[in-house]
Short mmCIF file of C-alpha atoms in Angstrom, two decimals:
data_model
loop_
_atom_site.label_atom_id
_atom_site.label_comp_id
_atom_site.label_asym_id
_atom_site.label_seq_id
_atom_site.Cartn_x
_atom_site.Cartn_y
_atom_site.Cartn_z
CA ALA A 17 111.51 91.11 109.38
CA GLN A 18 108.67 93.28 108.72
CA LYS A 19 105.05 92.21 108.66
CA VAL A 20 101.74 93.72 108.03
CA THR A 21 98.49 92.07 108.94
CA GLN A 22 95.15 93.00 107.67
CA ALA A 23 92.81 90.54 109.41
CA GLN A 24 89.68 91.67 107.54
CA THR A 25 89.52 89.94 104.22
CA GLU A 26 86.27 91.46 103.12
CA ILE A 27 83.91 94.03 104.51
CA SER A 28 80.49 94.78 103.08
CA VAL A 29 78.62 97.97 104.15
CA VAL A 30 75.72 99.96 102.99
CA GLU A 31 76.27 103.37 101.57
CA LYS A 32 76.58 106.17 104.12
CA GLU A 33 77.85 103.78 106.78
CA ASP A 34 81.17 104.43 108.49
CA VAL A 35 83.71 101.65 108.04
CA THR A 36 87.15 101.03 109.66
CA LEU A 37 89.89 99.02 108.08
CA ASP A 38 92.36 97.54 110.48
CA CYS A 39 96.11 97.32 110.10
CA VAL A 40 98.60 95.88 112.53
CA TYR A 41 102.29 95.90 111.80
CA GLU A 42 105.47 94.43 113.12
CA THR A 43 108.88 95.92 112.64
CA ARG A 44 112.27 96.17 114.54
CA ASP A 45 113.06 99.41 112.92
CA THR A 46 112.71 102.50 115.27
CA THR A 47 112.05 104.72 112.29
CA TYR A 48 109.53 103.48 109.79
CA TYR A 49 106.83 104.56 107.51
CA LEU A 50 103.25 103.39 107.14
CA PHE A 51 101.10 103.66 104.07
CA TRP A 52 97.63 103.03 102.70
CA TYR A 53 96.94 102.38 99.05
CA LYS A 54 93.68 101.88 97.22
CA GLN A 55 93.25 99.31 94.40
CA PRO A 56 89.99 99.97 92.64
CA PRO A 57 88.52 97.47 90.23
CA SER A 58 90.54 98.86 87.38
CA GLY A 59 93.58 97.53 89.05
CA GLU A 60 96.00 100.39 89.61
CA LEU A 61 97.37 101.22 93.06
CA VAL A 62 96.56 104.63 94.31
CA PHE A 63 98.45 106.19 97.10
CA LEU A 64 96.38 107.49 100.02
CA ILE A 65 98.65 108.41 102.90
CA ARG A 66 102.05 108.03 104.48
CA ARG A 67 102.72 108.43 108.19
CA ASN A 68 106.20 108.23 109.80
CA SER A 69 106.66 106.59 113.16
CA PHE A 70 107.48 109.81 114.90
CA ASP A 71 104.17 111.41 114.13
CA GLU A 72 101.23 109.78 115.94
CA GLN A 73 98.79 112.58 115.14
CA ASN A 74 95.70 111.33 113.58
CA GLU A 75 94.99 112.70 110.16
CA ILE A 76 91.73 113.55 108.44
CA SER A 77 91.28 114.12 104.74
CA GLY A 78 87.72 114.68 103.72
CA ARG A 79 85.84 111.40 104.47
CA TYR A 80 89.01 109.58 105.24
CA SER A 81 90.80 109.47 108.48
CA TRP A 82 93.70 107.54 109.90
CA ASN A 83 94.38 106.45 113.51
CA PHE A 84 98.03 105.69 114.20
CA GLN A 85 98.68 104.10 117.59
CA LYS A 86 102.31 103.08 118.17
CA SER A 87 101.49 101.50 121.46
CA THR A 88 99.41 98.90 119.68
CA SER A 89 101.32 98.82 116.38
CA SER A 90 98.12 99.78 114.52
CA PHE A 91 97.36 102.11 111.72
CA ASN A 92 93.66 102.00 111.09
CA PHE A 93 91.77 103.69 108.24
CA THR A 94 88.21 104.91 108.64
CA ILE A 95 85.94 105.96 105.83
CA THR A 96 83.00 108.16 106.91
CA ALA A 97 79.68 108.06 105.06
CA SER A 98 81.01 105.42 102.67
CA GLN A 99 80.05 105.69 99.01
CA VAL A 100 79.86 103.09 96.21
CA VAL A 101 82.94 104.64 94.66
CA ASP A 102 84.92 103.54 97.73
CA SER A 103 84.52 99.88 96.78
CA ALA A 104 88.07 98.74 96.23
CA VAL A 105 90.79 96.69 97.86
CA TYR A 106 92.78 98.69 100.38
CA PHE A 107 96.28 97.77 101.28
CA CYS A 108 98.30 98.87 104.30
CA ALA A 109 102.02 98.92 103.87
CA LEU A 110 105.29 99.38 105.75
CA SER A 111 108.67 100.50 104.92
CA GLY A 112 111.82 100.94 107.05
CA LEU A 113 114.16 103.85 107.40
CA LEU A 114 113.82 106.55 104.79
CA GLY A 115 116.16 105.21 102.13
CA SER A 116 114.77 101.78 102.44
CA ASN A 117 113.32 100.96 99.16
CA LYS A 118 110.84 98.17 99.88
CA LEU A 119 107.19 98.26 100.75
CA THR A 120 105.90 95.34 102.66
CA PHE A 121 102.29 95.12 101.90
CA GLY A 122 99.45 93.55 103.93
CA THR A 123 97.09 91.08 102.17
CA GLY A 124 94.55 93.73 101.73
CA THR A 125 90.85 94.32 102.68
CA GLN A 126 88.17 94.11 99.98
CA LEU A 127 85.60 96.81 100.74
CA LYS A 128 82.22 96.49 99.11
CA VAL A 129 79.87 99.41 99.53
CA GLU A 130 76.38 98.72 98.34
CA LEU A 131 73.36 100.96 97.80
CA ASP B 2 97.10 108.78 85.80
CA SER B 3 100.35 108.12 87.69
CA GLY B 4 102.57 108.83 84.79
CA VAL B 5 104.07 105.29 84.91
CA THR B 6 103.39 103.35 81.70
CA GLN B 7 103.46 99.58 81.61
CA THR B 8 103.23 97.43 78.49
CA PRO B 9 101.66 95.10 77.63
CA LYS B 10 98.58 95.40 79.74
CA HIS B 11 97.58 91.80 79.18
CA LEU B 12 99.70 88.84 78.13
CA ILE B 13 98.82 85.24 77.64
CA THR B 14 101.45 82.60 77.14
CA ALA B 15 102.28 79.06 77.61
CA THR B 16 104.45 77.32 80.15
CA GLY B 17 108.05 77.30 79.39
CA GLN B 18 107.94 80.42 77.39
CA ARG B 19 109.74 83.76 77.99
CA VAL B 20 108.18 87.18 78.12
CA THR B 21 109.36 90.78 78.68
CA LEU B 22 107.38 93.38 80.47
CA ARG B 23 108.18 97.00 80.01
CA CYS B 24 107.98 100.06 82.18
CA SER B 25 108.39 103.74 81.58
CA PRO B 26 108.78 105.64 84.90
CA ARG B 27 107.39 109.07 85.48
CA SER B 28 109.48 111.79 83.81
CA GLY B 29 112.49 112.47 85.94
CA ASP B 30 112.05 109.53 88.30
CA LEU B 31 115.27 107.51 88.64
CA SER B 32 114.08 104.67 90.68
CA VAL B 33 112.03 101.79 89.17
CA TYR B 34 110.50 99.05 91.23
CA TRP B 35 108.88 95.79 90.23
CA TYR B 36 106.17 94.13 92.24
CA GLN B 37 104.27 90.91 91.70
CA GLN B 38 100.66 90.55 92.82
CA SER B 39 99.21 87.03 92.96
CA LEU B 40 96.38 85.33 94.79
CA ASP B 41 98.83 83.14 96.61
CA GLN B 42 101.50 85.65 97.66
CA GLY B 43 99.74 89.00 97.63
CA LEU B 44 101.85 91.98 96.69
CA GLN B 45 105.51 91.21 96.75
CA PHE B 46 108.59 93.37 96.08
CA LEU B 47 110.74 91.90 93.40
CA ILE B 48 113.54 94.23 92.57
CA GLN B 49 114.53 97.91 92.37
CA TYR B 50 116.77 99.83 90.01
CA TYR B 51 118.18 103.27 90.57
CA ASN B 52 119.61 105.19 87.68
CA GLY B 53 120.69 101.99 85.84
CA GLU B 54 121.98 100.09 88.83
CA GLU B 55 120.36 97.35 90.82
CA ARG B 56 119.41 98.88 94.14
CA ALA B 57 117.68 96.14 96.08
CA LYS B 58 116.38 92.74 95.53
CA GLY B 59 113.32 91.06 97.07
CA ASN B 60 111.61 87.76 96.40
CA ILE B 61 112.70 87.52 92.78
CA LEU B 62 113.13 84.01 91.27
CA GLU B 63 116.32 83.13 89.39
CA ARG B 64 114.23 82.66 86.35
CA PHE B 65 113.35 86.32 86.44
CA SER B 66 115.64 89.19 85.66
CA ALA B 67 115.36 92.92 85.20
CA GLN B 68 117.33 95.84 83.98
CA GLN B 69 117.09 99.56 83.64
CA PHE B 70 118.26 101.19 80.52
CA PRO B 71 120.09 104.64 80.03
CA ASP B 72 116.79 106.26 79.19
CA LEU B 73 115.49 104.94 82.56
CA HIS B 74 112.85 102.58 81.26
CA SER B 75 113.01 99.16 82.77
CA GLU B 76 112.23 95.59 81.51
CA LEU B 77 111.37 92.54 83.59
CA ASN B 78 112.19 89.36 81.81
CA LEU B 79 110.39 86.17 82.88
CA SER B 80 111.61 82.84 81.61
CA SER B 81 110.76 79.21 81.79
CA LEU B 82 107.31 80.33 82.71
CA GLU B 83 105.24 78.19 85.14
CA LEU B 84 101.52 78.29 85.83
CA GLY B 85 102.31 79.83 89.12
CA ASP B 86 103.82 82.86 87.49
CA SER B 87 100.47 84.05 86.49
CA ALA B 88 100.09 87.37 88.27
CA LEU B 89 99.64 91.10 87.90
CA TYR B 90 103.15 92.76 87.60
CA PHE B 91 103.38 96.27 88.76
CA CYS B 92 106.09 98.80 88.08
CA ALA B 93 106.46 101.79 90.25
CA SER B 94 108.75 104.80 90.20
CA SER B 95 109.95 107.47 92.47
CA PRO B 96 112.63 110.12 92.04
CA LEU B 97 114.91 109.03 94.81
CA ALA B 98 117.10 106.12 95.47
CA GLY B 99 115.48 105.48 98.85
CA GLY B 100 112.26 105.18 97.15
CA HIS B 101 110.19 107.84 98.73
CA THR B 102 109.31 111.32 97.42
CA ASN B 103 108.65 114.08 99.84
CA THR B 104 105.13 112.74 100.21
CA GLY B 105 106.27 109.14 100.53
CA GLU B 106 104.52 107.99 97.44
CA LEU B 107 105.62 105.29 95.02
CA PHE B 108 103.87 105.99 91.74
CA PHE B 109 102.42 102.74 90.42
CA GLY B 110 101.62 101.87 86.84
CA GLU B 111 98.37 99.99 85.99
CA GLY B 112 100.13 96.74 85.86
CA SER B 113 100.73 93.95 83.29
CA ARG B 114 98.48 90.93 83.76
CA LEU B 115 100.33 87.71 82.79
CA THR B 116 98.45 84.57 82.29
CA VAL B 117 100.41 81.36 81.79
CA LEU B 118 98.44 78.48 80.39
#
């Protein structure tokens, strides 16, 4: 069975602070994919990133960066210089082999960025 | 805008009733997925259809059913509704049966918020 744990239920930061959202996963698959989605107050789910289990390179996209560590089964997400518009619920998700058709989501982390 | 259209956006109904949620996938996408987001259960996969055929089933109750039509739109039918069925129901689409585009993205609609009173 697959499982994704996001232990941080809610995080509050002041604008311009850096913030890291934690994600720990469990899977028996040797090939798997990890995702982050953002759910702003408007409710839609917005794709942010996918990583496959073979690629442990960290990735940076603007103010966003992701740290994938297979040894600790973690896929953490850092927002640098946070902004109010970053306020949202962030979900980490896991799927099995390509061709698997189910995303297992974590419970989400509510990020509040205040002025 | 993901290109996935869900209707209705909001629906309020009573226990014991039946409702139908509709999803139009992105143009060209053959796979449609249904997810339920509730406070109790979080985001849960319900069911997937690919090109009209059921592809995978998740935690979908027997009171719920879905189908995908020849024009690729999908409907999720919820019957004998209970208070606990109140949730946000998401539809997502992708072009492949496996569920992942080259970028690994499922394209989600904005959801249908169901309130059962």
